[in-house]
PDB file of C-alpha atoms in Angstrom:
ATOM      1  CA  GLU A 373     -80.493 270.916 -42.125  1.00 69.00           C
ATOM      2  CA  PHE A 374     -78.132 273.309 -40.127  1.00 69.00           C
ATOM      3  CA  LEU A 375     -75.609 273.822 -43.241  1.00 70.00           C
ATOM      4  CA  GLY A 376     -78.495 275.292 -45.471  1.00 74.00           C
ATOM      5  CA  TRP A 377     -80.113 277.407 -42.168  1.00 73.00           C
ATOM      6  CA  MET A 378     -76.184 278.720 -41.676  1.00 71.00           C
ATOM      7  CA  LEU A 379     -75.696 279.338 -45.099  1.00 70.00           C
ATOM      8  CA  ARG A 380     -78.550 281.514 -45.381  1.00 69.00           C
ATOM      9  CA  LYS A 381     -78.108 283.512 -42.368  1.00 67.00           C
ATOM     10  CA  ILE A 382     -74.891 284.075 -43.722  1.00 65.00           C
ATOM     11  CA  THR A 383     -75.834 285.684 -46.760  1.00 60.00           C
ATOM     12  CA  ARG A 384     -79.256 287.668 -45.457  1.00 62.00           C
ATOM     13  CA  ILE A 385     -76.676 288.998 -42.695  1.00 58.00           C
ATOM     14  CA  MET A 386     -74.023 290.113 -45.253  1.00 55.00           C
ATOM     15  CA  LYS A 387     -75.822 291.251 -48.494  1.00 61.00           C
ATOM     16  CA  LEU A 388     -72.742 292.550 -50.171  1.00 65.00           C
ATOM     17  CA  VAL A 389     -71.243 289.065 -49.958  1.00 70.00           C
ATOM     18  CA  ASP A 390     -69.024 288.057 -52.911  1.00 74.00           C
ATOM     19  CA  ARG A 391     -67.167 285.347 -51.967  1.00 81.00           C
ATOM     20  CA  ILE A 392     -67.330 282.612 -49.221  1.00 84.00           C
ATOM     21  CA  VAL A 393     -64.294 280.687 -48.297  1.00 89.00           C
ATOM     22  CA  PHE A 394     -64.329 277.521 -46.216  1.00 91.00           C
ATOM     23  CA  LEU A 395     -61.116 276.154 -44.521  1.00 93.00           C
ATOM     24  CA  GLY A 396     -60.486 274.013 -41.310  1.00 94.00           C
ATOM     25  CA  ASP A 397     -61.081 270.364 -41.034  1.00 94.00           C
ATOM     26  CA  SER A 398     -63.010 267.407 -42.206  1.00 92.00           C
ATOM     27  CA  ASP A 399     -66.403 269.288 -40.701  1.00 88.00           C
ATOM     28  CA  ILE A 400     -65.506 271.893 -43.509  1.00 87.00           C
ATOM     29  CA  SER A 401     -64.130 269.798 -46.262  1.00 90.00           C
ATOM     30  CA  ARG A 402     -66.962 267.323 -46.625  1.00 89.00           C
ATOM     31  CA  TRP A 403     -69.525 269.929 -47.371  1.00 81.00           C
ATOM     32  CA  PRO A 404     -71.331 268.948 -50.364  1.00 79.00           C
ATOM     33  CA  SER A 405     -71.124 272.194 -53.067  1.00 76.00           C
ATOM     34  CA  SER A 406     -74.766 271.363 -53.869  1.00 72.00           C
ATOM     35  CA  PHE A 407     -75.579 273.217 -50.857  1.00 67.00           C
ATOM     36  CA  TYR A 408     -73.159 276.117 -52.488  1.00 64.00           C
ATOM     37  CA  PRO A 409     -76.176 277.365 -54.434  1.00 49.00           C
ATOM     38  CA  SER A 410     -79.149 278.083 -51.779  1.00 55.00           C
ATOM     39  CA  ILE A 411     -76.560 280.906 -51.127  1.00 52.00           C
ATOM     40  CA  GLN A 412     -77.437 282.433 -54.093  1.00 55.00           C
ATOM     41  CA  GLU A 413     -80.893 281.645 -53.333  1.00 60.00           C
ATOM     42  CA  ALA A 414     -81.161 283.180 -49.872  1.00 57.00           C
ATOM     43  CA  THR A 415     -79.530 286.694 -51.367  1.00 56.00           C
ATOM     44  CA  GLY A 416     -81.449 286.946 -54.158  1.00 59.00           C
ATOM     45  CA  LYS A 417     -78.335 288.065 -56.150  1.00 54.00           C
ATOM     46  CA  ASP A 418     -78.276 287.543 -59.725  1.00 57.00           C
ATOM     47  CA  CYS A 419     -74.269 287.277 -59.749  1.00 56.00           C
ATOM     48  CA  ASP A 420     -72.747 283.917 -58.750  1.00 63.00           C
ATOM     49  CA  ILE A 421     -71.401 284.001 -55.237  1.00 71.00           C
ATOM     50  CA  ARG A 422     -67.958 282.385 -55.420  1.00 78.00           C
ATOM     51  CA  CYS A 423     -67.429 279.816 -53.161  1.00 83.00           C
ATOM     52  CA  VAL A 424     -64.088 278.238 -52.087  1.00 87.00           C
ATOM     53  CA  ASN A 425     -63.520 275.164 -50.059  1.00 90.00           C
ATOM     54  CA  ILE A 426     -59.587 274.838 -49.075  1.00 93.00           C
ATOM     55  CA  ALA A 427     -60.366 272.567 -46.034  1.00 94.00           C
ATOM     56  CA  LYS A 428     -58.728 269.688 -45.421  1.00 95.00           C
ATOM     57  CA  GLY A 429     -59.576 266.617 -43.288  1.00 94.00           C
ATOM     58  CA  GLY A 430     -57.609 266.148 -39.989  1.00 94.00           C
ATOM     59  CA  ALA A 431     -56.454 269.894 -40.090  1.00 96.00           C
ATOM     60  CA  VAL A 432     -55.691 271.469 -36.654  1.00 95.00           C
ATOM     61  CA  ILE A 433     -56.075 275.158 -35.987  1.00 95.00           C
ATOM     62  CA  SER A 434     -52.447 275.960 -37.068  1.00 94.00           C
ATOM     63  CA  ASP A 435     -53.019 274.424 -40.681  1.00 96.00           C
ATOM     64  CA  MET A 436     -55.996 277.197 -40.914  1.00 95.00           C
ATOM     65  CA  GLN A 437     -53.289 280.024 -41.603  1.00 93.00           C
ATOM     66  CA  HIS A 438     -51.431 277.732 -43.996  1.00 93.00           C
ATOM     67  CA  GLN A 439     -54.283 277.375 -46.105  1.00 94.00           C
ATOM     68  CA  LEU A 440     -54.758 280.940 -45.958  1.00 92.00           C
ATOM     69  CA  LYS A 441     -51.983 281.437 -46.988  1.00 90.00           C
ATOM     70  CA  THR A 442     -52.208 278.920 -49.969  1.00 89.00           C
ATOM     71  CA  LEU A 443     -55.107 281.044 -50.736  1.00 88.00           C
ATOM     72  CA  ARG A 444     -53.333 283.837 -51.114  1.00 86.00           C
ATOM     73  CA  ASP A 445     -50.153 282.186 -53.154  1.00 84.00           C
ATOM     74  CA  ASP A 446     -53.010 280.857 -55.622  1.00 79.00           C
ATOM     75  CA  GLY A 447     -53.558 284.193 -56.819  1.00 68.00           C
ATOM     76  CA  GLY A 448     -56.082 285.560 -54.053  1.00 59.00           C
ATOM     77  CA  ASP A 449     -54.215 288.563 -51.977  1.00 53.00           C
ATOM     78  CA  GLU A 450     -56.055 290.324 -49.341  1.00 57.00           C
ATOM     79  CA  GLU A 451     -57.313 293.300 -51.410  1.00 58.00           C
ATOM     80  CA  ASP A 452     -59.355 290.008 -52.740  1.00 62.00           C
ATOM     81  CA  GLU A 453     -60.438 289.219 -49.464  1.00 68.00           C
ATOM     82  CA  ALA A 454     -63.014 292.429 -49.560  1.00 66.00           C
ATOM     83  CA  ASN A 455     -66.642 291.101 -49.130  1.00 75.00           C
ATOM     84  CA  THR A 456     -65.550 287.911 -47.935  1.00 83.00           C
ATOM     85  CA  VAL A 457     -66.950 285.974 -45.440  1.00 84.00           C
ATOM     86  CA  PHE A 458     -64.600 283.019 -44.189  1.00 90.00           C
ATOM     87  CA  VAL A 459     -66.360 279.974 -42.641  1.00 90.00           C
ATOM     88  CA  ALA A 460     -64.145 277.631 -40.573  1.00 92.00           C
ATOM     89  CA  CYS A 461     -64.460 274.893 -38.583  1.00 91.00           C
ATOM     90  CA  ALA A 462     -61.516 273.274 -36.482  1.00 92.00           C
ATOM     91  CA  GLY A 463     -60.195 272.320 -32.620  1.00 91.00           C
ATOM     92  CA  GLU A 464     -61.373 268.709 -32.752  1.00 89.00           C
ATOM     93  CA  ASN A 465     -58.240 267.387 -34.030  1.00 92.00           C
ATOM     94  CA  ASP A 466     -56.431 269.704 -31.726  1.00 92.00           C
ATOM     95  CA  VAL A 467     -57.937 267.873 -28.873  1.00 88.00           C
ATOM     96  CA  SER A 468     -56.373 264.466 -29.622  1.00 85.00           C
ATOM     97  CA  SER A 469     -53.266 266.252 -30.300  1.00 87.00           C
ATOM     98  CA  VAL A 470     -50.500 266.460 -27.947  1.00 80.00           C
ATOM     99  CA  GLN A 471     -50.194 270.045 -28.326  1.00 88.00           C
ATOM    100  CA  PRO A 472     -50.747 272.275 -24.871  1.00 93.00           C
ATOM    101  CA  ILE A 473     -54.043 274.393 -24.871  1.00 93.00           C
ATOM    102  CA  ASP A 474     -52.092 277.410 -25.031  1.00 93.00           C
ATOM    103  CA  MET A 475     -49.752 276.869 -28.154  1.00 94.00           C
ATOM    104  CA  ILE A 476     -53.066 275.776 -29.807  1.00 94.00           C
ATOM    105  CA  GLN A 477     -54.094 279.195 -28.678  1.00 94.00           C
ATOM    106  CA  LYS A 478     -51.490 280.508 -29.669  1.00 95.00           C
ATOM    107  CA  ALA A 479     -51.982 279.165 -33.025  1.00 95.00           C
ATOM    108  CA  PHE A 480     -55.657 280.767 -33.232  1.00 95.00           C
ATOM    109  CA  ALA A 481     -54.041 284.063 -32.145  1.00 93.00           C
ATOM    110  CA  SER A 482     -51.584 283.938 -35.161  1.00 93.00           C
ATOM    111  CA  PHE A 483     -54.509 282.839 -37.934  1.00 94.00           C
ATOM    112  CA  LEU A 484     -56.837 285.750 -36.644  1.00 91.00           C
ATOM    113  CA  GLU A 485     -53.820 288.434 -37.415  1.00 89.00           C
ATOM    114  CA  GLU A 486     -53.161 286.360 -40.682  1.00 88.00           C
ATOM    115  CA  LEU A 487     -56.693 286.761 -41.689  1.00 88.00           C
ATOM    116  CA  PHE A 488     -57.343 290.619 -40.417  1.00 84.00           C
ATOM    117  CA  GLY A 489     -54.063 291.774 -40.266  1.00 78.00           C
ATOM    118  CA  SER A 490     -52.779 294.074 -37.826  1.00 61.00           C
ATOM    119  CA  LYS A 491     -54.784 297.284 -39.048  1.00 57.00           C
ATOM    120  CA  ARG A 492     -58.271 296.324 -38.777  1.00 52.00           C
ATOM    121  CA  THR A 493     -61.463 298.905 -38.533  1.00 51.00           C
ATOM    122  CA  HIS A 494     -65.030 299.097 -37.773  1.00 46.00           C
ATOM    123  CA  GLN A 495     -65.337 298.933 -41.489  1.00 50.00           C
ATOM    124  CA  GLN A 496     -63.428 295.396 -41.768  1.00 54.00           C
ATOM    125  CA  SER A 497     -65.079 293.763 -45.113  1.00 67.00           C
ATOM    126  CA  LYS A 498     -63.785 290.275 -44.115  1.00 77.00           C
ATOM    127  CA  HIS A 499     -65.805 288.169 -42.171  1.00 81.00           C
ATOM    128  CA  LEU A 500     -65.290 285.144 -40.170  1.00 86.00           C
ATOM    129  CA  ILE A 501     -67.487 282.500 -38.565  1.00 86.00           C
ATOM    130  CA  PHE A 502     -65.828 279.885 -36.757  1.00 89.00           C
ATOM    131  CA  PHE A 503     -67.294 276.710 -35.353  1.00 87.00           C
ATOM    132  CA  GLY A 504     -64.859 274.777 -33.198  1.00 82.00           C
ATOM    133  CA  PRO A 505     -64.148 273.048 -30.918  1.00 85.00           C
ATOM    134  CA  LYS A 506     -67.320 270.928 -31.062  1.00 79.00           C
ATOM    135  CA  PHE A 507     -67.836 267.740 -29.100  1.00 76.00           C
ATOM    136  CA  GLU A 508     -67.757 264.539 -31.103  1.00 77.00           C
ATOM    137  CA  PRO A 509     -70.923 262.321 -30.322  1.00 80.00           C
ATOM    138  CA  TRP A 510     -68.634 259.535 -29.216  1.00 77.00           C
ATOM    139  CA  LEU A 511     -67.232 261.478 -26.590  1.00 77.00           C
ATOM    140  CA  THR A 512     -70.041 261.672 -24.341  1.00 80.00           C
ATOM    141  CA  GLU A 513     -68.824 259.603 -21.706  1.00 87.00           C
ATOM    142  CA  ASP A 514     -65.230 260.524 -22.059  1.00 87.00           C
ATOM    143  CA  PHE A 515     -64.975 262.981 -19.390  1.00 88.00           C
ATOM    144  CA  ALA A 516     -61.312 263.835 -19.877  1.00 87.00           C
ATOM    145  CA  SER A 517     -61.651 264.727 -23.483  1.00 85.00           C
ATOM    146  CA  ARG A 518     -65.194 266.744 -22.538  1.00 85.00           C
ATOM    147  CA  LYS A 519     -62.696 268.816 -20.422  1.00 89.00           C
ATOM    148  CA  GLN A 520     -60.299 269.031 -22.943  1.00 88.00           C
ATOM    149  CA  TYR A 521     -62.776 270.738 -25.557  1.00 88.00           C
ATOM    150  CA  THR A 522     -64.227 272.935 -22.764  1.00 90.00           C
ATOM    151  CA  LYS A 523     -60.770 274.314 -21.889  1.00 92.00           C
ATOM    152  CA  LEU A 524     -60.029 274.661 -25.363  1.00 93.00           C
ATOM    153  CA  SER A 525     -62.995 276.398 -26.366  1.00 92.00           C
ATOM    154  CA  ASN A 526     -62.680 278.652 -23.378  1.00 93.00           C
ATOM    155  CA  ALA A 527     -59.289 279.487 -24.581  1.00 94.00           C
ATOM    156  CA  LEU A 528     -60.199 280.484 -28.258  1.00 93.00           C
ATOM    157  CA  GLN A 529     -63.202 282.583 -26.676  1.00 92.00           C
ATOM    158  CA  ARG A 530     -60.644 284.638 -24.599  1.00 92.00           C
ATOM    159  CA  THR A 531     -58.571 284.842 -27.881  1.00 92.00           C
ATOM    160  CA  ILE A 532     -61.234 286.326 -29.647  1.00 88.00           C
ATOM    161  CA  ARG A 533     -62.324 288.736 -27.004  1.00 88.00           C
ATOM    162  CA  LYS A 534     -58.845 289.778 -26.607  1.00 87.00           C
ATOM    163  CA  ILE A 535     -58.428 290.665 -30.599  1.00 81.00           C
ATOM    164  CA  GLN A 536     -61.806 292.341 -30.749  1.00 76.00           C
ATOM    165  CA  GLU A 537     -61.111 294.942 -27.646  1.00 72.00           C
ATOM    166  CA  PRO A 538     -59.291 297.423 -29.602  1.00 64.00           C
ATOM    167  CA  TYR A 539     -61.793 297.377 -32.480  1.00 58.00           C
ATOM    168  CA  LYS A 540     -65.429 297.384 -29.966  1.00 58.00           C
ATOM    169  CA  GLU A 541     -67.046 300.482 -31.100  1.00 53.00           C
ATOM    170  CA  ASN A 542     -68.013 302.566 -27.974  1.00 44.00           C
TER     171      ASN A 542
END
């Protein structure tokens, strides 16, 4: 139900969406394509909204940059990304890795730079909806992991704020 709600919300906000690209880890790669038609129903568009799922189970945040490069190498360049919403979920596999949080944060900043480029404007037609890291239900009593999730989540939020700052409207 959450997925359906989220996809309807995306399309109500982005009336000009031509394509949705899903990337990240298994939380995205396992989304059933049967949910995709609800995008068209929610927008009322006669044309199809292309949905591309390039997510892979086990992916970490640095893999999202590789997924984006693969998408572009397979025939889609940045100009084809106009009116595209990117939906990504990652971070859970990073928490269980041996990577320090500052390295994960740098990988996330590199991904954002790869996605949006260095010459962003207020009129940017690409959008990112990012989920992660989210607490896994089986970790409710694992306080060390919960602390890592919180640290990573805060670090990624700082990265987003830092990158957005020069582009905020006054």
